[in-house]
Amino acid sequence: MTEDEPDVVVLRKSTHGTPVSEYADELRERLPDREVVHARTPEEERELVANAPVVAGMELDADLLDRAEAMELFACAYAGTGHLPLDALEDRGVAVTNASGVHGPNIGEHVVGNLLVFARRLHEGWRRQQNREWRHFKSHELQGSTVTVVGLGAIGQSVVERLQGFGVETIGVRYTPEKGGPTDEVVGFEDDAFHDALARTDYLAIACPLTETTRGLVGEAELKTLPPDAVLVNVARGPVVDTDALVWALRGHHLRGAALDVTDPEPLPEDHPLWNFENCLITPHCSGHTPEYYERLADIVAENVRRLDAGEELENRVI
């Protein structure tokens, strides 16, 4: 095809602070016989989507959808697709795929890194170095602890995989515990089962989608159930954890610490008390921000372009 009738259009919105043009370049490398075009302006988006069978991007508004008459596949660059007009896409017969799996290695490492920071109290060492204090402190060991991972999707499985060799017990929490998983034990979200797991947890890693079930999943009752020496790491979505309850737990020594890559609200206001807690480490929703993000995403989309042509089942299909 020509640029007027491209095979794949990459929409203009970037993510993770990395130019989306790099995503288009990765797709061109994998699809050398296809016309991959990066729409750089709103006008280019409106013009190019009209004849493209595949559109790739972070979001798709109603105006673009109306213009995308030839679209057969919208390849969403996020794992979550709740922000998309899914009903309208389904009515049009457009397949939708997501980016599930691209964040496994990077966010898995982020979680394990934070577990080690709190286990070895590296943040305390950094604080004393900043004050030029040569003053000893006692740390902990990750070995022998119990790590509970909420959500056993690609990220949760990546966390468990990277914990191999650390000598920890693992508990997985998922909607369908009867399916099992890579952890030593798997439980569901039922109150009794979940609280029993929390009572035995030293480190709680939250890596689940935000749903009606998981919204507010960890509140004051759950934080009271966790041992006071436990650590919480959230790389899911901010509303999975009740922020006011977390402030209460950290302020009152009901929790040893927390590492938050996501918050509620987000961004976290400058005057929020969490910024000033020495036992709370905050990163600005960037655990997935690595150069490999677009590479992994392009692998999925390029394979789906091939499958679309062959009439095969699409990877990561949502509808």
PDB file of C-alpha atoms in Angstrom:
ATOM      1  CA  MET A   1       0.000   0.000   0.000  1.00  0.00           C
ATOM      2  CA  THR A   2       0.935   3.669  -0.231  1.00  0.00           C
ATOM      3  CA  GLU A   3       1.106   6.200   2.577  1.00  0.00           C
ATOM      4  CA  ASP A   4      -2.397   7.280   1.524  1.00  0.00           C
ATOM      5  CA  GLU A   5      -3.557   3.715   2.155  1.00  0.00           C
ATOM      6  CA  PRO A   6      -1.259   2.417   4.921  1.00  0.00           C
ATOM      7  CA  ASP A   7      -1.371  -1.067   6.372  1.00  0.00           C
ATOM      8  CA  VAL A   8      -0.772   0.156   9.936  1.00  0.00           C
ATOM      9  CA  VAL A   9      -1.338   3.607  11.396  1.00  0.00           C
ATOM     10  CA  VAL A  10       0.325   4.500  14.692  1.00  0.00           C
ATOM     11  CA  LEU A  11      -1.567   7.275  16.466  1.00  0.00           C
ATOM     12  CA  ARG A  12       0.276  10.281  17.859  1.00  0.00           C
ATOM     13  CA  LYS A  13      -0.067   9.894  21.638  1.00  0.00           C
ATOM     14  CA  SER A  14       3.103   8.685  23.382  1.00  0.00           C
ATOM     15  CA  THR A  15       3.456   6.923  26.723  1.00  0.00           C
ATOM     16  CA  HIS A  16       6.120   6.656  29.414  1.00  0.00           C
ATOM     17  CA  GLY A  17       7.744   9.808  28.071  1.00  0.00           C
ATOM     18  CA  THR A  18       9.088   7.938  25.040  1.00  0.00           C
ATOM     19  CA  PRO A  19       8.260   9.245  21.541  1.00  0.00           C
ATOM     20  CA  VAL A  20       5.686   7.068  19.843  1.00  0.00           C
ATOM     21  CA  SER A  21       7.768   7.408  16.662  1.00  0.00           C
ATOM     22  CA  GLU A  22      10.058   4.782  18.229  1.00  0.00           C
ATOM     23  CA  TYR A  23       7.087   2.413  18.375  1.00  0.00           C
ATOM     24  CA  ALA A  24       6.449   3.010  14.672  1.00  0.00           C
ATOM     25  CA  ASP A  25      10.122   2.306  13.931  1.00  0.00           C
ATOM     26  CA  GLU A  26       9.939  -0.988  15.834  1.00  0.00           C
ATOM     27  CA  LEU A  27       6.881  -2.003  13.816  1.00  0.00           C
ATOM     28  CA  ARG A  28       8.618  -1.144  10.535  1.00  0.00           C
ATOM     29  CA  GLU A  29      11.526  -3.412  11.478  1.00  0.00           C
ATOM     30  CA  ARG A  30       9.134  -6.297  12.072  1.00  0.00           C
ATOM     31  CA  LEU A  31       6.891  -5.569   9.090  1.00  0.00           C
ATOM     32  CA  PRO A  32       9.302  -4.649   6.286  1.00  0.00           C
ATOM     33  CA  ASP A  33       6.773  -5.498   3.590  1.00  0.00           C
ATOM     34  CA  ARG A  34       4.028  -3.320   5.092  1.00  0.00           C
ATOM     35  CA  GLU A  35       3.412   0.408   5.051  1.00  0.00           C
ATOM     36  CA  VAL A  36       3.584   1.580   8.674  1.00  0.00           C
ATOM     37  CA  VAL A  37       2.769   5.263   9.087  1.00  0.00           C
ATOM     38  CA  HIS A  38       3.061   7.437  12.180  1.00  0.00           C
ATOM     39  CA  ALA A  39       0.287  10.021  12.353  1.00  0.00           C
ATOM     40  CA  ARG A  40       1.964  13.064  13.888  1.00  0.00           C
ATOM     41  CA  THR A  41      -0.939  15.529  14.003  1.00  0.00           C
ATOM     42  CA  PRO A  42      -4.711  15.385  14.572  1.00  0.00           C
ATOM     43  CA  GLU A  43      -5.251  16.090  10.880  1.00  0.00           C
ATOM     44  CA  GLU A  44      -2.946  13.248   9.845  1.00  0.00           C
ATOM     45  CA  GLU A  45      -4.761  10.901  12.219  1.00  0.00           C
ATOM     46  CA  ARG A  46      -8.122  11.784  10.683  1.00  0.00           C
ATOM     47  CA  GLU A  47      -6.820  11.312   7.148  1.00  0.00           C
ATOM     48  CA  LEU A  48      -4.772   8.156   7.645  1.00  0.00           C
ATOM     49  CA  VAL A  49      -7.215   6.060   9.692  1.00  0.00           C
ATOM     50  CA  ALA A  50      -9.770   6.189   6.887  1.00  0.00           C
ATOM     51  CA  ASN A  51      -8.042   3.475   4.845  1.00  0.00           C
ATOM     52  CA  ALA A  52      -5.959   1.570   7.413  1.00  0.00           C
ATOM     53  CA  PRO A  53      -6.932  -1.997   8.352  1.00  0.00           C
ATOM     54  CA  VAL A  54      -4.809  -1.813  11.527  1.00  0.00           C
ATOM     55  CA  VAL A  55      -4.674   1.158  13.909  1.00  0.00           C
ATOM     56  CA  ALA A  56      -2.294   1.112  16.877  1.00  0.00           C
ATOM     57  CA  GLY A  57      -2.345   3.524  19.768  1.00  0.00           C
ATOM     58  CA  MET A  58      -3.135   4.396  23.358  1.00  0.00           C
ATOM     59  CA  GLU A  59      -6.695   5.645  22.846  1.00  0.00           C
ATOM     60  CA  LEU A  60      -9.374   6.018  20.194  1.00  0.00           C
ATOM     61  CA  ASP A  61     -12.090   8.655  20.378  1.00  0.00           C
ATOM     62  CA  ALA A  62     -15.491   8.576  18.708  1.00  0.00           C
ATOM     63  CA  ASP A  63     -14.439  10.962  15.938  1.00  0.00           C
ATOM     64  CA  LEU A  64     -11.525   8.783  14.832  1.00  0.00           C
ATOM     65  CA  LEU A  65     -13.649   5.662  15.069  1.00  0.00           C
ATOM     66  CA  ASP A  66     -16.249   7.201  12.771  1.00  0.00           C
ATOM     67  CA  ARG A  67     -13.538   7.944  10.205  1.00  0.00           C
ATOM     68  CA  ALA A  68     -11.807   4.547  10.444  1.00  0.00           C
ATOM     69  CA  GLU A  69     -14.020   2.836   7.890  1.00  0.00           C
ATOM     70  CA  ALA A  70     -11.443   0.209   6.886  1.00  0.00           C
ATOM     71  CA  MET A  71     -10.254  -0.667  10.397  1.00  0.00           C
ATOM     72  CA  GLU A  72     -10.284  -4.366  11.210  1.00  0.00           C
ATOM     73  CA  LEU A  73      -8.046  -4.245  14.298  1.00  0.00           C
ATOM     74  CA  PHE A  74      -7.366  -1.656  16.966  1.00  0.00           C
ATOM     75  CA  ALA A  75      -4.143  -2.613  18.756  1.00  0.00           C
ATOM     76  CA  CYS A  76      -4.330  -0.854  22.107  1.00  0.00           C
ATOM     77  CA  ALA A  77      -0.932  -0.008  23.586  1.00  0.00           C
ATOM     78  CA  TYR A  78      -2.213  -0.352  27.158  1.00  0.00           C
ATOM     79  CA  ALA A  79      -3.064  -3.495  29.072  1.00  0.00           C
ATOM     80  CA  GLY A  80      -6.326  -1.884  30.197  1.00  0.00           C
ATOM     81  CA  THR A  81      -9.012  -1.165  27.603  1.00  0.00           C
ATOM     82  CA  GLY A  82     -11.793   0.254  29.770  1.00  0.00           C
ATOM     83  CA  HIS A  83     -11.194   3.738  28.349  1.00  0.00           C
ATOM     84  CA  LEU A  84     -12.013   2.594  24.805  1.00  0.00           C
ATOM     85  CA  PRO A  85     -15.466   2.676  23.137  1.00  0.00           C
ATOM     86  CA  LEU A  86     -15.592  -1.117  23.224  1.00  0.00           C
ATOM     87  CA  ASP A  87     -19.328  -1.427  22.502  1.00  0.00           C
ATOM     88  CA  ALA A  88     -19.006   0.743  19.421  1.00  0.00           C
ATOM     89  CA  LEU A  89     -15.937  -1.160  18.253  1.00  0.00           C
ATOM     90  CA  GLU A  90     -17.727  -4.466  18.717  1.00  0.00           C
ATOM     91  CA  ASP A  91     -20.781  -3.191  16.839  1.00  0.00           C
ATOM     92  CA  ARG A  92     -18.477  -2.282  13.965  1.00  0.00           C
ATOM     93  CA  GLY A  93     -16.906  -5.740  14.000  1.00  0.00           C
ATOM     94  CA  VAL A  94     -13.469  -4.337  14.882  1.00  0.00           C
ATOM     95  CA  ALA A  95     -11.181  -6.647  16.839  1.00  0.00           C
ATOM     96  CA  VAL A  96      -9.405  -5.106  19.839  1.00  0.00           C
ATOM     97  CA  THR A  97      -6.167  -6.370  21.380  1.00  0.00           C
ATOM     98  CA  ASN A  98      -4.230  -5.087  24.363  1.00  0.00           C
ATOM     99  CA  ALA A  99      -0.644  -4.921  25.591  1.00  0.00           C
ATOM    100  CA  SER A 100      -0.936  -7.623  28.219  1.00  0.00           C
ATOM    101  CA  GLY A 101       2.461  -9.166  28.918  1.00  0.00           C
ATOM    102  CA  VAL A 102       4.696  -6.284  27.875  1.00  0.00           C
ATOM    103  CA  HIS A 103       5.148  -5.185  31.485  1.00  0.00           C
ATOM    104  CA  GLY A 104       6.118  -8.541  32.964  1.00  0.00           C
ATOM    105  CA  PRO A 105       9.917  -8.226  33.186  1.00  0.00           C
ATOM    106  CA  ASN A 106      10.159  -4.502  33.953  1.00  0.00           C
ATOM    107  CA  ILE A 107       7.454  -4.251  36.608  1.00  0.00           C
ATOM    108  CA  GLY A 108       8.427  -7.653  38.027  1.00  0.00           C
ATOM    109  CA  GLU A 109      11.928  -6.302  38.631  1.00  0.00           C
ATOM    110  CA  HIS A 110      10.471  -3.125  40.135  1.00  0.00           C
ATOM    111  CA  VAL A 111       8.496  -5.130  42.689  1.00  0.00           C
ATOM    112  CA  VAL A 112      11.396  -7.367  43.674  1.00  0.00           C
ATOM    113  CA  GLY A 113      13.670  -4.340  43.871  1.00  0.00           C
ATOM    114  CA  ASN A 114      11.346  -2.708  46.385  1.00  0.00           C
ATOM    115  CA  LEU A 115      11.085  -5.909  48.403  1.00  0.00           C
ATOM    116  CA  LEU A 116      14.867  -5.967  48.676  1.00  0.00           C
ATOM    117  CA  VAL A 117      15.024  -2.273  49.578  1.00  0.00           C
ATOM    118  CA  PHE A 118      12.754  -2.833  52.562  1.00  0.00           C
ATOM    119  CA  ALA A 119      14.254  -6.202  53.492  1.00  0.00           C
ATOM    120  CA  ARG A 120      17.791  -4.787  53.570  1.00  0.00           C
ATOM    121  CA  ARG A 121      16.620  -1.281  54.654  1.00  0.00           C
ATOM    122  CA  LEU A 122      18.571   0.293  51.826  1.00  0.00           C
ATOM    123  CA  HIS A 123      16.438   3.426  52.055  1.00  0.00           C
ATOM    124  CA  GLU A 124      17.667   3.893  55.635  1.00  0.00           C
ATOM    125  CA  GLY A 125      21.254   3.475  54.471  1.00  0.00           C
ATOM    126  CA  TRP A 126      20.681   6.105  51.774  1.00  0.00           C
ATOM    127  CA  ARG A 127      19.161   8.471  54.335  1.00  0.00           C
ATOM    128  CA  ARG A 128      22.152   8.117  56.656  1.00  0.00           C
ATOM    129  CA  GLN A 129      24.558   8.620  53.772  1.00  0.00           C
ATOM    130  CA  GLN A 130      22.800  11.871  52.876  1.00  0.00           C
ATOM    131  CA  ASN A 131      23.387  12.985  56.477  1.00  0.00           C
ATOM    132  CA  ARG A 132      26.982  11.652  56.432  1.00  0.00           C
ATOM    133  CA  GLU A 133      26.191   9.391  59.362  1.00  0.00           C
ATOM    134  CA  TRP A 134      28.416   6.374  59.947  1.00  0.00           C
ATOM    135  CA  ARG A 135      25.874   4.739  62.214  1.00  0.00           C
ATOM    136  CA  HIS A 136      25.021   1.060  62.085  1.00  0.00           C
ATOM    137  CA  PHE A 137      21.474  -0.250  61.694  1.00  0.00           C
ATOM    138  CA  LYS A 138      19.920  -3.702  61.674  1.00  0.00           C
ATOM    139  CA  SER A 139      18.194  -4.905  58.505  1.00  0.00           C
ATOM    140  CA  HIS A 140      16.013  -7.894  57.663  1.00  0.00           C
ATOM    141  CA  GLU A 141      16.285 -10.905  55.363  1.00  0.00           C
ATOM    142  CA  LEU A 142      13.941 -11.679  52.526  1.00  0.00           C
ATOM    143  CA  GLN A 143      14.733 -15.366  52.926  1.00  0.00           C
ATOM    144  CA  GLY A 144      12.180 -17.204  55.000  1.00  0.00           C
ATOM    145  CA  SER A 145       9.468 -14.597  54.500  1.00  0.00           C
ATOM    146  CA  THR A 146       6.054 -15.007  52.904  1.00  0.00           C
ATOM    147  CA  VAL A 147       5.257 -12.919  49.831  1.00  0.00           C
ATOM    148  CA  THR A 148       1.627 -12.643  48.783  1.00  0.00           C
ATOM    149  CA  VAL A 149       1.043 -11.602  45.171  1.00  0.00           C
ATOM    150  CA  VAL A 150      -2.424 -10.266  44.370  1.00  0.00           C
ATOM    151  CA  GLY A 151      -3.087 -10.937  40.708  1.00  0.00           C
ATOM    152  CA  LEU A 152      -1.447 -13.757  38.771  1.00  0.00           C
ATOM    153  CA  GLY A 153      -1.466 -12.226  35.320  1.00  0.00           C
ATOM    154  CA  ALA A 154       1.705 -11.493  33.388  1.00  0.00           C
ATOM    155  CA  ILE A 155       3.041  -9.087  36.019  1.00  0.00           C
ATOM    156  CA  GLY A 156       2.163 -11.252  39.014  1.00  0.00           C
ATOM    157  CA  GLN A 157       3.690 -14.311  37.385  1.00  0.00           C
ATOM    158  CA  SER A 158       6.811 -12.306  36.568  1.00  0.00           C
ATOM    159  CA  VAL A 159       7.139 -11.303  40.230  1.00  0.00           C
ATOM    160  CA  VAL A 160       6.834 -14.919  41.353  1.00  0.00           C
ATOM    161  CA  GLU A 161       9.335 -16.072  38.745  1.00  0.00           C
ATOM    162  CA  ARG A 162      11.889 -13.504  39.923  1.00  0.00           C
ATOM    163  CA  LEU A 163      11.442 -14.548  43.544  1.00  0.00           C
ATOM    164  CA  GLN A 164      12.733 -18.022  42.740  1.00  0.00           C
ATOM    165  CA  GLY A 165      16.027 -18.526  44.559  1.00  0.00           C
ATOM    166  CA  PHE A 166      15.272 -16.084  47.381  1.00  0.00           C
ATOM    167  CA  GLY A 167      13.974 -18.818  49.671  1.00  0.00           C
ATOM    168  CA  VAL A 168      10.512 -17.315  50.184  1.00  0.00           C
ATOM    169  CA  GLU A 169       7.059 -18.840  50.488  1.00  0.00           C
ATOM    170  CA  THR A 170       4.565 -17.419  48.004  1.00  0.00           C
ATOM    171  CA  ILE A 171       0.793 -17.047  48.105  1.00  0.00           C
ATOM    172  CA  GLY A 172      -1.120 -16.065  44.985  1.00  0.00           C
ATOM    173  CA  VAL A 173      -4.521 -14.380  44.991  1.00  0.00           C
ATOM    174  CA  ARG A 174      -6.710 -14.721  41.911  1.00  0.00           C
ATOM    175  CA  TYR A 175     -10.368 -14.821  40.879  1.00  0.00           C
ATOM    176  CA  THR A 176     -10.264 -18.530  40.071  1.00  0.00           C
ATOM    177  CA  PRO A 177      -7.985 -20.197  42.629  1.00  0.00           C
ATOM    178  CA  GLU A 178      -8.978 -23.616  41.339  1.00  0.00           C
ATOM    179  CA  LYS A 179      -6.819 -22.894  38.289  1.00  0.00           C
ATOM    180  CA  GLY A 180      -3.743 -22.920  40.513  1.00  0.00           C
ATOM    181  CA  GLY A 181      -0.673 -20.937  39.642  1.00  0.00           C
ATOM    182  CA  PRO A 182       3.088 -20.591  40.067  1.00  0.00           C
ATOM    183  CA  THR A 183       2.871 -19.789  43.794  1.00  0.00           C
ATOM    184  CA  ASP A 184       3.163 -22.281  46.639  1.00  0.00           C
ATOM    185  CA  GLU A 185      -0.476 -21.624  47.495  1.00  0.00           C
ATOM    186  CA  VAL A 186      -3.374 -19.984  45.664  1.00  0.00           C
ATOM    187  CA  VAL A 187      -6.446 -18.409  47.255  1.00  0.00           C
ATOM    188  CA  GLY A 188      -9.408 -16.394  46.025  1.00  0.00           C
ATOM    189  CA  PHE A 189     -10.736 -12.963  46.904  1.00  0.00           C
ATOM    190  CA  GLU A 190     -13.249 -14.275  49.425  1.00  0.00           C
ATOM    191  CA  ASP A 191     -12.927 -12.387  52.724  1.00  0.00           C
ATOM    192  CA  ASP A 192     -11.963 -15.363  54.892  1.00  0.00           C
ATOM    193  CA  ALA A 193      -9.423 -16.804  52.456  1.00  0.00           C
ATOM    194  CA  PHE A 194      -7.919 -13.412  51.645  1.00  0.00           C
ATOM    195  CA  HIS A 195      -7.628 -12.339  55.280  1.00  0.00           C
ATOM    196  CA  ASP A 196      -6.109 -15.677  56.250  1.00  0.00           C
ATOM    197  CA  ALA A 197      -3.425 -15.094  53.610  1.00  0.00           C
ATOM    198  CA  LEU A 198      -2.864 -11.509  54.768  1.00  0.00           C
ATOM    199  CA  ALA A 199      -2.351 -12.652  58.354  1.00  0.00           C
ATOM    200  CA  ARG A 200       0.587 -14.770  57.154  1.00  0.00           C
ATOM    201  CA  THR A 201       2.068 -12.154  54.825  1.00  0.00           C
ATOM    202  CA  ASP A 202       5.375 -10.361  55.269  1.00  0.00           C
ATOM    203  CA  TYR A 203       5.338  -8.653  51.869  1.00  0.00           C
ATOM    204  CA  LEU A 204       2.161  -7.869  49.922  1.00  0.00           C
ATOM    205  CA  ALA A 205       2.627  -7.190  46.198  1.00  0.00           C
ATOM    206  CA  ILE A 206      -0.462  -5.873  44.421  1.00  0.00           C
ATOM    207  CA  ALA A 207      -0.456  -6.486  40.660  1.00  0.00           C
ATOM    208  CA  CYS A 208      -4.120  -6.989  39.782  1.00  0.00           C
ATOM    209  CA  PRO A 209      -6.441  -5.099  37.419  1.00  0.00           C
ATOM    210  CA  LEU A 210      -8.754  -2.451  38.860  1.00  0.00           C
ATOM    211  CA  THR A 211     -12.252  -3.953  38.884  1.00  0.00           C
ATOM    212  CA  GLU A 212     -15.327  -3.718  41.057  1.00  0.00           C
ATOM    213  CA  THR A 213     -13.869  -6.587  43.078  1.00  0.00           C
ATOM    214  CA  THR A 214     -10.449  -5.033  43.590  1.00  0.00           C
ATOM    215  CA  ARG A 215     -11.437  -1.383  44.073  1.00  0.00           C
ATOM    216  CA  GLY A 216     -10.724  -0.660  47.741  1.00  0.00           C
ATOM    217  CA  LEU A 217      -9.522  -4.243  48.210  1.00  0.00           C
ATOM    218  CA  VAL A 218      -6.932  -3.208  50.795  1.00  0.00           C
ATOM    219  CA  GLY A 219      -8.565  -0.966  53.364  1.00  0.00           C
ATOM    220  CA  GLU A 220      -8.342  -0.495  57.097  1.00  0.00           C
ATOM    221  CA  ALA A 221      -9.651  -3.988  57.870  1.00  0.00           C
ATOM    222  CA  GLU A 222      -7.052  -5.616  55.621  1.00  0.00           C
ATOM    223  CA  LEU A 223      -4.236  -3.429  56.946  1.00  0.00           C
ATOM    224  CA  LYS A 224      -5.208  -4.425  60.480  1.00  0.00           C
ATOM    225  CA  THR A 225      -5.000  -8.087  59.433  1.00  0.00           C
ATOM    226  CA  LEU A 226      -1.503  -7.720  57.995  1.00  0.00           C
ATOM    227  CA  PRO A 227       1.271  -8.119  60.572  1.00  0.00           C
ATOM    228  CA  PRO A 228       2.570  -4.675  61.651  1.00  0.00           C
ATOM    229  CA  ASP A 229       5.996  -5.580  60.262  1.00  0.00           C
ATOM    230  CA  ALA A 230       4.573  -6.201  56.774  1.00  0.00           C
ATOM    231  CA  VAL A 231       5.392  -4.167  53.659  1.00  0.00           C
ATOM    232  CA  LEU A 232       2.960  -3.285  50.874  1.00  0.00           C
ATOM    233  CA  VAL A 233       4.029  -2.769  47.245  1.00  0.00           C
ATOM    234  CA  ASN A 234       1.420  -1.485  44.792  1.00  0.00           C
ATOM    235  CA  VAL A 235       2.094  -1.550  41.031  1.00  0.00           C
ATOM    236  CA  ALA A 236      -1.550  -2.100  40.052  1.00  0.00           C
ATOM    237  CA  ARG A 237      -3.794   0.938  40.301  1.00  0.00           C
ATOM    238  CA  GLY A 238      -4.058   3.453  43.121  1.00  0.00           C
ATOM    239  CA  PRO A 239      -7.721   2.803  44.035  1.00  0.00           C
ATOM    240  CA  VAL A 240      -6.986  -0.852  44.859  1.00  0.00           C
ATOM    241  CA  VAL A 241      -5.626   0.525  48.152  1.00  0.00           C
ATOM    242  CA  ASP A 242      -7.611   2.882  50.369  1.00  0.00           C
ATOM    243  CA  THR A 243      -5.244   5.859  50.636  1.00  0.00           C
ATOM    244  CA  ASP A 244      -6.636   7.201  53.914  1.00  0.00           C
ATOM    245  CA  ALA A 245      -6.329   3.769  55.489  1.00  0.00           C
ATOM    246  CA  LEU A 246      -2.751   3.485  54.219  1.00  0.00           C
ATOM    247  CA  VAL A 247      -1.857   6.853  55.763  1.00  0.00           C
ATOM    248  CA  TRP A 248      -3.368   5.656  59.041  1.00  0.00           C
ATOM    249  CA  ALA A 249      -1.362   2.402  58.915  1.00  0.00           C
ATOM    250  CA  LEU A 250       1.973   4.014  58.055  1.00  0.00           C
ATOM    251  CA  ARG A 251       1.553   6.855  60.521  1.00  0.00           C
ATOM    252  CA  GLY A 252       0.546   4.562  63.362  1.00  0.00           C
ATOM    253  CA  HIS A 253       3.187   1.835  62.781  1.00  0.00           C
ATOM    254  CA  HIS A 254       0.492  -0.654  61.785  1.00  0.00           C
ATOM    255  CA  LEU A 255       2.604  -1.307  58.672  1.00  0.00           C
ATOM    256  CA  ARG A 256       6.399  -1.280  58.336  1.00  0.00           C
ATOM    257  CA  GLY A 257       6.383   0.386  54.969  1.00  0.00           C
ATOM    258  CA  ALA A 258       4.918   0.833  51.518  1.00  0.00           C
ATOM    259  CA  ALA A 259       6.290   1.259  48.002  1.00  0.00           C
ATOM    260  CA  LEU A 260       3.807   2.922  45.662  1.00  0.00           C
ATOM    261  CA  ASP A 261       4.194   3.246  41.910  1.00  0.00           C
ATOM    262  CA  VAL A 262       0.523   4.198  41.723  1.00  0.00           C
ATOM    263  CA  THR A 263      -1.553   6.372  44.042  1.00  0.00           C
ATOM    264  CA  ASP A 264      -5.088   7.565  44.600  1.00  0.00           C
ATOM    265  CA  PRO A 265      -5.355  10.385  43.710  1.00  0.00           C
ATOM    266  CA  GLU A 266      -2.813  10.380  40.897  1.00  0.00           C
ATOM    267  CA  PRO A 267      -0.695  12.399  40.554  1.00  0.00           C
ATOM    268  CA  LEU A 268      -0.284  12.603  44.305  1.00  0.00           C
ATOM    269  CA  PRO A 269      -0.828  16.229  45.426  1.00  0.00           C
ATOM    270  CA  GLU A 270       2.285  18.052  46.595  1.00  0.00           C
ATOM    271  CA  ASP A 271       0.844  18.551  50.083  1.00  0.00           C
ATOM    272  CA  HIS A 272      -0.164  14.932  50.598  1.00  0.00           C
ATOM    273  CA  PRO A 273       1.210  13.400  53.842  1.00  0.00           C
ATOM    274  CA  LEU A 274       2.547  10.295  52.061  1.00  0.00           C
ATOM    275  CA  TRP A 275       5.360  12.392  50.571  1.00  0.00           C
ATOM    276  CA  ASN A 276       6.816  12.993  54.031  1.00  0.00           C
ATOM    277  CA  PHE A 277       6.712   9.462  55.440  1.00  0.00           C
ATOM    278  CA  GLU A 278      10.179   7.932  55.713  1.00  0.00           C
ATOM    279  CA  ASN A 279       8.609   4.471  55.431  1.00  0.00           C
ATOM    280  CA  CYS A 280       6.862   5.208  52.126  1.00  0.00           C
ATOM    281  CA  LEU A 281       8.695   5.081  48.793  1.00  0.00           C
ATOM    282  CA  ILE A 282       6.891   6.718  45.873  1.00  0.00           C
ATOM    283  CA  THR A 283       7.650   6.470  42.165  1.00  0.00           C
ATOM    284  CA  PRO A 284       5.506   8.381  39.620  1.00  0.00           C
ATOM    285  CA  HIS A 285       3.801   5.458  37.852  1.00  0.00           C
ATOM    286  CA  CYS A 286       6.958   4.649  35.920  1.00  0.00           C
ATOM    287  CA  SER A 287       7.722   1.027  36.814  1.00  0.00           C
ATOM    288  CA  GLY A 288       7.029   0.023  33.204  1.00  0.00           C
ATOM    289  CA  HIS A 289       9.116   2.810  31.704  1.00  0.00           C
ATOM    290  CA  THR A 290      12.021   1.014  30.051  1.00  0.00           C
ATOM    291  CA  PRO A 291      13.365   1.141  26.484  1.00  0.00           C
ATOM    292  CA  GLU A 292      12.081  -2.385  25.870  1.00  0.00           C
ATOM    293  CA  TYR A 293       8.400  -1.397  26.232  1.00  0.00           C
ATOM    294  CA  TYR A 294       7.818  -0.529  22.578  1.00  0.00           C
ATOM    295  CA  GLU A 295       9.903  -3.505  21.455  1.00  0.00           C
ATOM    296  CA  ARG A 296       7.668  -5.987  23.280  1.00  0.00           C
ATOM    297  CA  LEU A 297       4.550  -4.176  22.144  1.00  0.00           C
ATOM    298  CA  ALA A 298       5.703  -4.244  18.515  1.00  0.00           C
ATOM    299  CA  ASP A 299       6.313  -8.009  18.778  1.00  0.00           C
ATOM    300  CA  ILE A 300       2.658  -8.541  19.711  1.00  0.00           C
ATOM    301  CA  VAL A 301       1.213  -6.202  17.091  1.00  0.00           C
ATOM    302  CA  ALA A 302       3.412  -7.447  14.246  1.00  0.00           C
ATOM    303  CA  GLU A 303       2.428 -11.026  15.018  1.00  0.00           C
ATOM    304  CA  ASN A 304      -1.236 -10.020  15.061  1.00  0.00           C
ATOM    305  CA  VAL A 305      -0.921  -8.349  11.670  1.00  0.00           C
ATOM    306  CA  ARG A 306       0.280 -11.685  10.336  1.00  0.00           C
ATOM    307  CA  ARG A 307      -2.524 -13.563  12.131  1.00  0.00           C
ATOM    308  CA  LEU A 308      -5.136 -11.124  10.863  1.00  0.00           C
ATOM    309  CA  ASP A 309      -4.088 -11.813   7.276  1.00  0.00           C
ATOM    310  CA  ALA A 310      -4.081 -15.558   7.898  1.00  0.00           C
ATOM    311  CA  GLY A 311      -7.463 -15.556   9.602  1.00  0.00           C
ATOM    312  CA  GLU A 312      -5.953 -16.937  12.805  1.00  0.00           C
ATOM    313  CA  GLU A 313      -6.867 -16.187  16.413  1.00  0.00           C
ATOM    314  CA  LEU A 314      -5.331 -12.926  17.597  1.00  0.00           C
ATOM    315  CA  GLU A 315      -2.971 -12.714  20.557  1.00  0.00           C
ATOM    316  CA  ASN A 316      -4.275 -10.666  23.524  1.00  0.00           C
ATOM    317  CA  ARG A 317      -7.710 -10.284  21.941  1.00  0.00           C
ATOM    318  CA  VAL A 318     -10.207  -8.402  24.118  1.00  0.00           C
ATOM    319  CA  ILE A 319     -13.179  -8.364  21.709  1.00  0.00           C
TER     320      ILE A 319
END
